[in-house]
CSV table of C-alpha atoms and ligand atoms in Angstrom, one decimal:
chain,number,residue,atom,x,y,z
A,1,MET,CA,-12.7,16.5,11.9
A,2,THR,CA,-12.3,13.1,10.2
A,3,ARG,CA,-9.3,11.1,11.3
A,4,PHE,CA,-7.7,8.6,8.9
A,5,ASP,CA,-5.6,5.9,10.5
A,6,ILE,CA,-3.7,3.8,8.0
A,7,ILE,CA,-2.2,0.4,8.9
A,8,THR,CA,0.6,-0.4,6.5
A,9,ILE,CA,4.1,-1.8,6.3
A,10,PHE,CA,5.2,1.2,4.3
A,11,PRO,CA,4.2,4.2,6.3
A,12,ASN,CA,6.8,6.4,4.6
A,13,LEU,CA,4.8,6.2,1.4
A,14,PHE,CA,2.3,8.6,2.9
A,15,ASP,CA,4.9,11.4,3.8
A,16,SER,CA,4.6,13.5,0.7
A,17,PHE,CA,0.9,12.7,0.3
A,18,LYS,CA,0.2,14.1,3.8
A,19,ASN,CA,2.4,17.2,3.4
A,20,GLU,CA,1.4,18.6,0.1
A,21,ALA,CA,-1.4,20.7,-1.4
A,22,LEU,CA,-5.0,20.5,-0.3
A,23,ILE,CA,-4.5,17.5,2.0
A,24,ALA,CA,-1.8,19.4,3.9
A,25,ARG,CA,-4.1,22.5,4.1
A,26,ALA,CA,-7.0,20.4,5.3
A,27,GLN,CA,-4.8,19.0,8.1
A,28,LYS,CA,-3.7,22.5,9.1
A,29,LYS,CA,-7.3,23.6,9.2
A,30,ARG,CA,-8.0,20.6,11.4
A,31,ILE,CA,-10.6,19.3,9.0
A,32,ILE,CA,-8.8,16.0,8.7
A,33,LYS,CA,-5.9,14.2,10.3
A,34,ILE,CA,-3.8,11.5,8.7
A,35,ASN,CA,-1.8,9.0,10.7
A,36,ALA,CA,0.2,6.2,9.0
A,37,HIS,CA,0.9,3.4,11.4
A,38,ASN,CA,3.6,0.8,10.9
A,39,LEU,CA,2.0,-2.6,11.2
A,40,ARG,CA,5.3,-4.0,12.6
A,41,LYS,CA,4.7,-2.0,15.8
A,42,TRP,CA,2.1,-4.7,16.7
A,43,THR,CA,4.4,-7.7,16.2
A,44,GLU,CA,6.0,-9.4,19.2
A,45,ASP,CA,8.9,-11.4,17.7
A,46,LYS,CA,12.5,-10.3,17.2
A,47,HIS,CA,12.1,-10.1,13.4
A,48,LYS,CA,8.8,-8.2,13.6
A,49,THR,CA,7.2,-10.7,11.3
A,50,VAL,CA,4.0,-9.6,9.6
A,51,ASP,CA,3.6,-12.3,7.0
A,52,ASP,CA,3.6,-16.1,6.8
A,53,LYS,CA,3.1,-19.0,4.3
A,54,PRO,CA,-0.4,-19.7,3.1
A,55,TYR,CA,-2.2,-22.7,4.6
A,56,GLY,CA,-2.8,-25.3,1.9
A,57,GLY,CA,0.4,-24.3,0.1
A,58,GLY,CA,0.9,-21.9,-2.8
A,59,VAL,CA,3.1,-19.1,-3.9
A,60,GLY,CA,3.9,-15.9,-1.9
A,61,MET,CA,3.2,-14.8,1.6
A,62,VAL,CA,0.1,-13.8,3.4
A,63,LEU,CA,-0.3,-11.0,6.0
A,64,LYS,CA,-0.9,-12.4,9.4
A,65,LEU,CA,-4.1,-11.7,11.3
A,66,GLU,CA,-2.9,-11.0,14.9
A,67,PRO,CA,-0.8,-7.8,14.2
A,68,ILE,CA,-3.7,-6.4,12.2
A,69,MET,CA,-6.2,-7.2,14.9
A,70,LYS,CA,-4.0,-5.6,17.6
A,71,ALA,CA,-3.4,-2.6,15.4
A,72,VAL,CA,-7.1,-1.9,14.8
A,73,GLU,CA,-8.0,-2.3,18.4
A,74,ALA,CA,-5.2,-0.1,19.7
A,75,ILE,CA,-5.8,2.6,17.1
A,76,LYS,CA,-9.6,2.8,17.8
A,77,GLU,CA,-9.0,2.8,21.5
A,78,GLY,CA,-6.3,5.4,21.2
A,79,TYR,CA,-8.5,7.8,19.4
A,80,ARG,CA,-11.4,7.2,21.7
A,81,LEU,CA,-9.2,7.9,24.7
A,82,GLN,CA,-7.8,11.0,23.1
A,83,VAL,CA,-11.2,12.4,22.4
A,84,THR,CA,-12.6,11.6,25.8
A,85,GLY,CA,-9.8,13.3,27.7
A,86,TYR,CA,-6.9,10.9,28.0
A,87,ARG,CA,-4.4,13.3,26.5
A,88,GLY,CA,-1.4,11.8,24.9
A,89,LYS,CA,1.8,11.5,27.0
A,90,ASN,CA,0.3,13.2,30.1
A,91,LYS,CA,-1.8,10.2,30.8
A,92,LYS,CA,-4.5,12.5,32.2
A,93,LYS,CA,-7.3,10.6,34.0
A,94,LEU,CA,-10.5,10.2,32.1
A,95,ASP,CA,-13.0,12.9,32.9
A,96,PRO,CA,-15.9,11.2,34.8
A,97,ASN,CA,-18.2,14.0,33.8
A,98,LEU,CA,-18.0,13.3,30.1
A,99,LYS,CA,-21.3,12.5,28.5
A,100,PRO,CA,-21.7,9.0,27.3
A,101,ASP,CA,-22.4,10.1,23.7
A,102,THR,CA,-18.8,11.5,23.4
A,103,TRP,CA,-17.8,7.8,23.6
A,104,ASN,CA,-19.8,6.9,20.6
A,105,LEU,CA,-17.3,7.9,17.9
A,106,LYS,CA,-18.4,7.0,14.4
A,107,THR,CA,-15.6,4.7,13.2
A,108,ARG,CA,-15.4,2.4,10.2
A,109,THR,CA,-12.7,-0.1,9.3
A,110,ILE,CA,-11.9,-0.8,5.7
A,111,VAL,CA,-9.6,-3.4,4.3
A,112,PHE,CA,-8.3,-3.0,0.7
A,113,SER,CA,-8.3,-5.9,-1.7
A,114,PRO,CA,-8.9,-6.3,-5.5
A,115,LYS,CA,-11.9,-8.6,-4.7
A,116,GLY,CA,-13.7,-6.1,-2.5
A,117,LYS,CA,-16.7,-3.9,-3.3
A,118,LYS,CA,-15.9,-1.3,-5.9
A,119,PHE,CA,-15.2,2.2,-4.4
A,120,ASN,CA,-17.5,5.0,-5.5
A,121,GLN,CA,-18.6,8.5,-4.8
A,122,GLN,CA,-21.5,7.4,-2.7
A,123,MET,CA,-19.2,5.5,-0.3
A,124,ALA,CA,-16.9,8.6,-0.2
A,125,ARG,CA,-19.9,10.7,0.8
A,126,ARG,CA,-20.9,8.2,3.5
A,127,TRP,CA,-17.4,8.1,5.0
A,128,SER,CA,-17.0,11.8,4.9
A,129,LYS,CA,-19.4,12.0,7.8
A,130,LEU,CA,-17.4,9.7,10.1
A,131,ASP,CA,-15.1,10.6,13.0
A,132,GLN,CA,-12.5,8.0,12.1
A,133,LEU,CA,-11.7,5.8,9.1
A,134,VAL,CA,-9.3,2.9,9.8
A,135,LEU,CA,-7.7,1.8,6.5
A,136,ILE,CA,-5.9,-1.6,6.4
A,137,CYS,CA,-3.5,-1.9,3.5
A,138,GLY,CA,-2.7,-5.4,2.2
A,139,ARG,CA,0.6,-6.4,0.7
A,140,TYR,CA,2.2,-9.6,-0.6
A,141,GLU,CA,-0.3,-12.1,-2.0
A,142,GLY,CA,-3.1,-11.0,0.4
A,143,ILE,CA,-4.3,-10.7,4.0
A,144,ASP,CA,-5.6,-13.6,6.2
A,145,GLU,CA,-9.3,-13.7,5.1
A,146,ARG,CA,-10.4,-13.4,8.7
A,147,ALA,CA,-9.4,-9.7,8.6
A,148,ALA,CA,-12.0,-9.0,5.9
A,149,LYS,CA,-14.6,-11.2,7.5
A,150,TYR,CA,-14.4,-10.4,11.2
A,151,ILE,CA,-12.2,-7.3,11.7
A,152,ALA,CA,-13.1,-4.9,8.9
A,153,ASP,CA,-16.6,-3.5,8.3
A,154,GLU,CA,-16.0,-3.4,4.5
A,155,GLU,CA,-13.7,-4.9,1.9
A,156,VAL,CA,-13.0,-2.4,-0.8
A,157,SER,CA,-11.4,-2.3,-4.3
A,158,ILE,CA,-10.6,0.8,-6.2
A,159,GLY,CA,-10.9,-0.9,-9.6
A,160,ASP,CA,-10.6,-4.1,-11.6
A,161,TYR,CA,-6.8,-4.4,-11.7
A,162,VAL,CA,-4.3,-5.7,-9.2
A,163,LEU,CA,-1.8,-3.4,-7.4
A,164,PHE,CA,1.1,-4.3,-5.2
A,165,GLY,CA,-0.8,-3.3,-2.2
A,166,GLY,CA,-3.5,-1.1,-0.5
A,167,GLU,CA,-1.4,2.0,-0.1
A,168,VAL,CA,-2.4,3.7,-3.3
A,169,PRO,CA,-6.1,2.7,-2.8
A,170,ALA,CA,-5.9,4.3,0.7
A,171,MET,CA,-4.7,7.6,-0.8
A,172,VAL,CA,-7.5,7.4,-3.4
A,173,VAL,CA,-10.1,7.0,-0.7
A,174,MET,CA,-8.6,9.7,1.6
A,175,GLU,CA,-8.6,12.2,-1.3
A,176,ALA,CA,-12.1,11.4,-2.4
A,177,VAL,CA,-13.4,11.6,1.2
A,178,ALA,CA,-11.4,14.6,2.3
A,179,ARG,CA,-12.7,16.9,-0.4
A,180,LEU,CA,-16.3,16.2,0.6
A,181,ILE,CA,-15.7,17.5,4.2
A,182,PRO,CA,-17.0,21.1,4.5
A,183,GLY,CA,-14.1,23.5,4.4
A,184,ALA,CA,-11.6,21.3,2.5
A,185,VAL,CA,-12.4,22.8,-0.9
A,186,GLN,CA,-12.5,26.5,-1.2
A,187,LYS,CA,-15.4,26.7,-3.7
A,188,LYS,CA,-18.0,25.6,-1.3
A,189,GLU,CA,-20.7,25.8,-3.9
A,190,SER,CA,-19.1,23.5,-6.4
A,191,ILE,CA,-18.8,20.7,-3.9
A,192,GLU,CA,-22.3,21.1,-2.6
A,193,LYS,CA,-23.7,21.0,-6.1
A,194,GLU,CA,-21.7,17.9,-6.8
A,195,SER,CA,-22.9,16.2,-3.6
A,196,PHE,CA,-26.4,16.2,-4.9
A,197,THR,CA,-25.5,14.6,-8.2
A,198,ILE,CA,-25.7,10.8,-8.5
A,199,ALA,CA,-22.5,8.9,-8.0
A,200,LYS,CA,-22.3,7.8,-11.6
A,201,GLU,CA,-22.2,11.3,-12.9
A,202,LEU,CA,-19.0,12.7,-14.1
A,203,GLU,CA,-18.2,16.4,-14.5
A,204,HIS,CA,-18.6,18.3,-17.7
A,205,PRO,CA,-15.5,19.4,-19.8
A,206,GLN,CA,-13.7,22.5,-18.7
A,207,TYR,CA,-11.6,25.0,-20.6
A,208,THR,CA,-9.4,28.0,-19.7
A,209,ARG,CA,-7.3,30.6,-21.7
A,210,PRO,CA,-6.1,30.8,-24.4
A,211,GLU,CA,-9.1,30.5,-26.6
A,212,ILE,CA,-7.2,29.0,-29.5
A,213,VAL,CA,-4.2,26.6,-29.3
A,214,GLU,CA,-2.3,25.1,-32.2
A,215,ILE,CA,-1.8,21.4,-31.8
A,216,ASN,CA,-0.1,19.4,-34.5
A,217,GLY,CA,-0.8,22.1,-37.0
A,218,LYS,CA,-4.5,22.4,-36.2
A,219,LYS,CA,-6.2,25.2,-34.4
A,220,ARG,CA,-8.1,23.8,-31.4
A,221,LYS,CA,-10.7,26.1,-30.0
A,222,VAL,CA,-12.8,26.5,-26.9
A,223,PRO,CA,-16.5,25.7,-27.6
A,224,LYS,CA,-18.2,28.9,-28.7
A,225,VAL,CA,-21.1,28.6,-26.3
A,226,LEU,CA,-18.7,29.0,-23.3
A,227,LEU,CA,-17.7,32.4,-24.7
A,228,SER,CA,-21.3,33.5,-25.3
A,229,GLY,CA,-22.0,34.9,-21.8
A,230,ASN,CA,-25.5,33.2,-22.1
A,231,HIS,CA,-25.7,31.4,-18.7
A,232,LYS,CA,-28.8,29.4,-19.6
A,233,LYS,CA,-27.2,28.1,-22.8
A,234,ILE,CA,-23.9,27.3,-21.0
A,235,GLU,CA,-25.8,25.4,-18.3
A,236,GLU,CA,-27.7,23.4,-21.0
A,237,TRP,CA,-24.4,22.6,-22.8
A,238,ARG,CA,-22.8,21.4,-19.6
A,239,LYS,CA,-25.7,19.2,-18.7
A,240,GLN,CA,-25.6,17.7,-22.2
A,241,LYS,CA,-21.8,17.1,-21.9
A,242,THR,CA,-22.0,15.5,-18.5
A,243,ASN,CA,-21.7,11.7,-18.8
B,301,LIG,N1,-4.8,-4.3,-3.6
B,301,LIG,C1,-4.3,-4.7,-4.8
B,301,LIG,N2,-5.1,-4.3,-5.8
B,301,LIG,C2,-6.1,-3.5,-5.3
B,301,LIG,C3,-7.2,-2.8,-5.8
B,301,LIG,N3,-7.4,-2.8,-7.1
B,301,LIG,N4,-8.0,-2.2,-5.0
B,301,LIG,C4,-7.8,-2.2,-3.6
B,301,LIG,N5,-6.8,-2.9,-3.1
B,301,LIG,C5,-5.9,-3.5,-3.9
């Protein structure tokens, strides 16, 4: 079970993502769990302020450090207590017989930013072996730099373009990670095979019926080799067509 804890000021953005298709199924099967936490929960003023003006001047607002700090701490601690016997609302006492290794949950904290390290399949594979991934989503003009420097383990970008915030990057990461966890994808073989390929490799082209489709007056056909039934030839063709 890998648990994803997202820290965001737009937790509702994750509602449909969580509750559809393979992500929903993986949660039902208890392979993953997604929790979207509202950052405002960890503010202490009346207005639940999460942002402030940048030091040194400049346009826009910057996400404050303290709510993020408190959120990460509370979320990590919450999960640790849950796993080690402190069950939700019952406030059950910690089990003194628990082995110390059950306390060592593998957790990693990621902060999203366009200046971070580029996300790739290798990172997804590494994170798919964790117990918990804490995903901090930036908004506005950025997050106080100390979050990336001292709170998060890694600063990650999903590509060389600028989005409004880290929510879509969080979904990208969760989907890439979730499908690598055994049981999340039905065709076990296809994901295992993929896991051994190097991160840069992309998949070969795929076709399904019908064999011929007319597009703008031209008949577009499925490559003949795929209809040949010659598995060796098909394998060769696929290898050749893989980027
Ligand atoms: N926040 C804004 N743009 C981003 C990007 N490309 N990757 C990660 N986080 C972002």
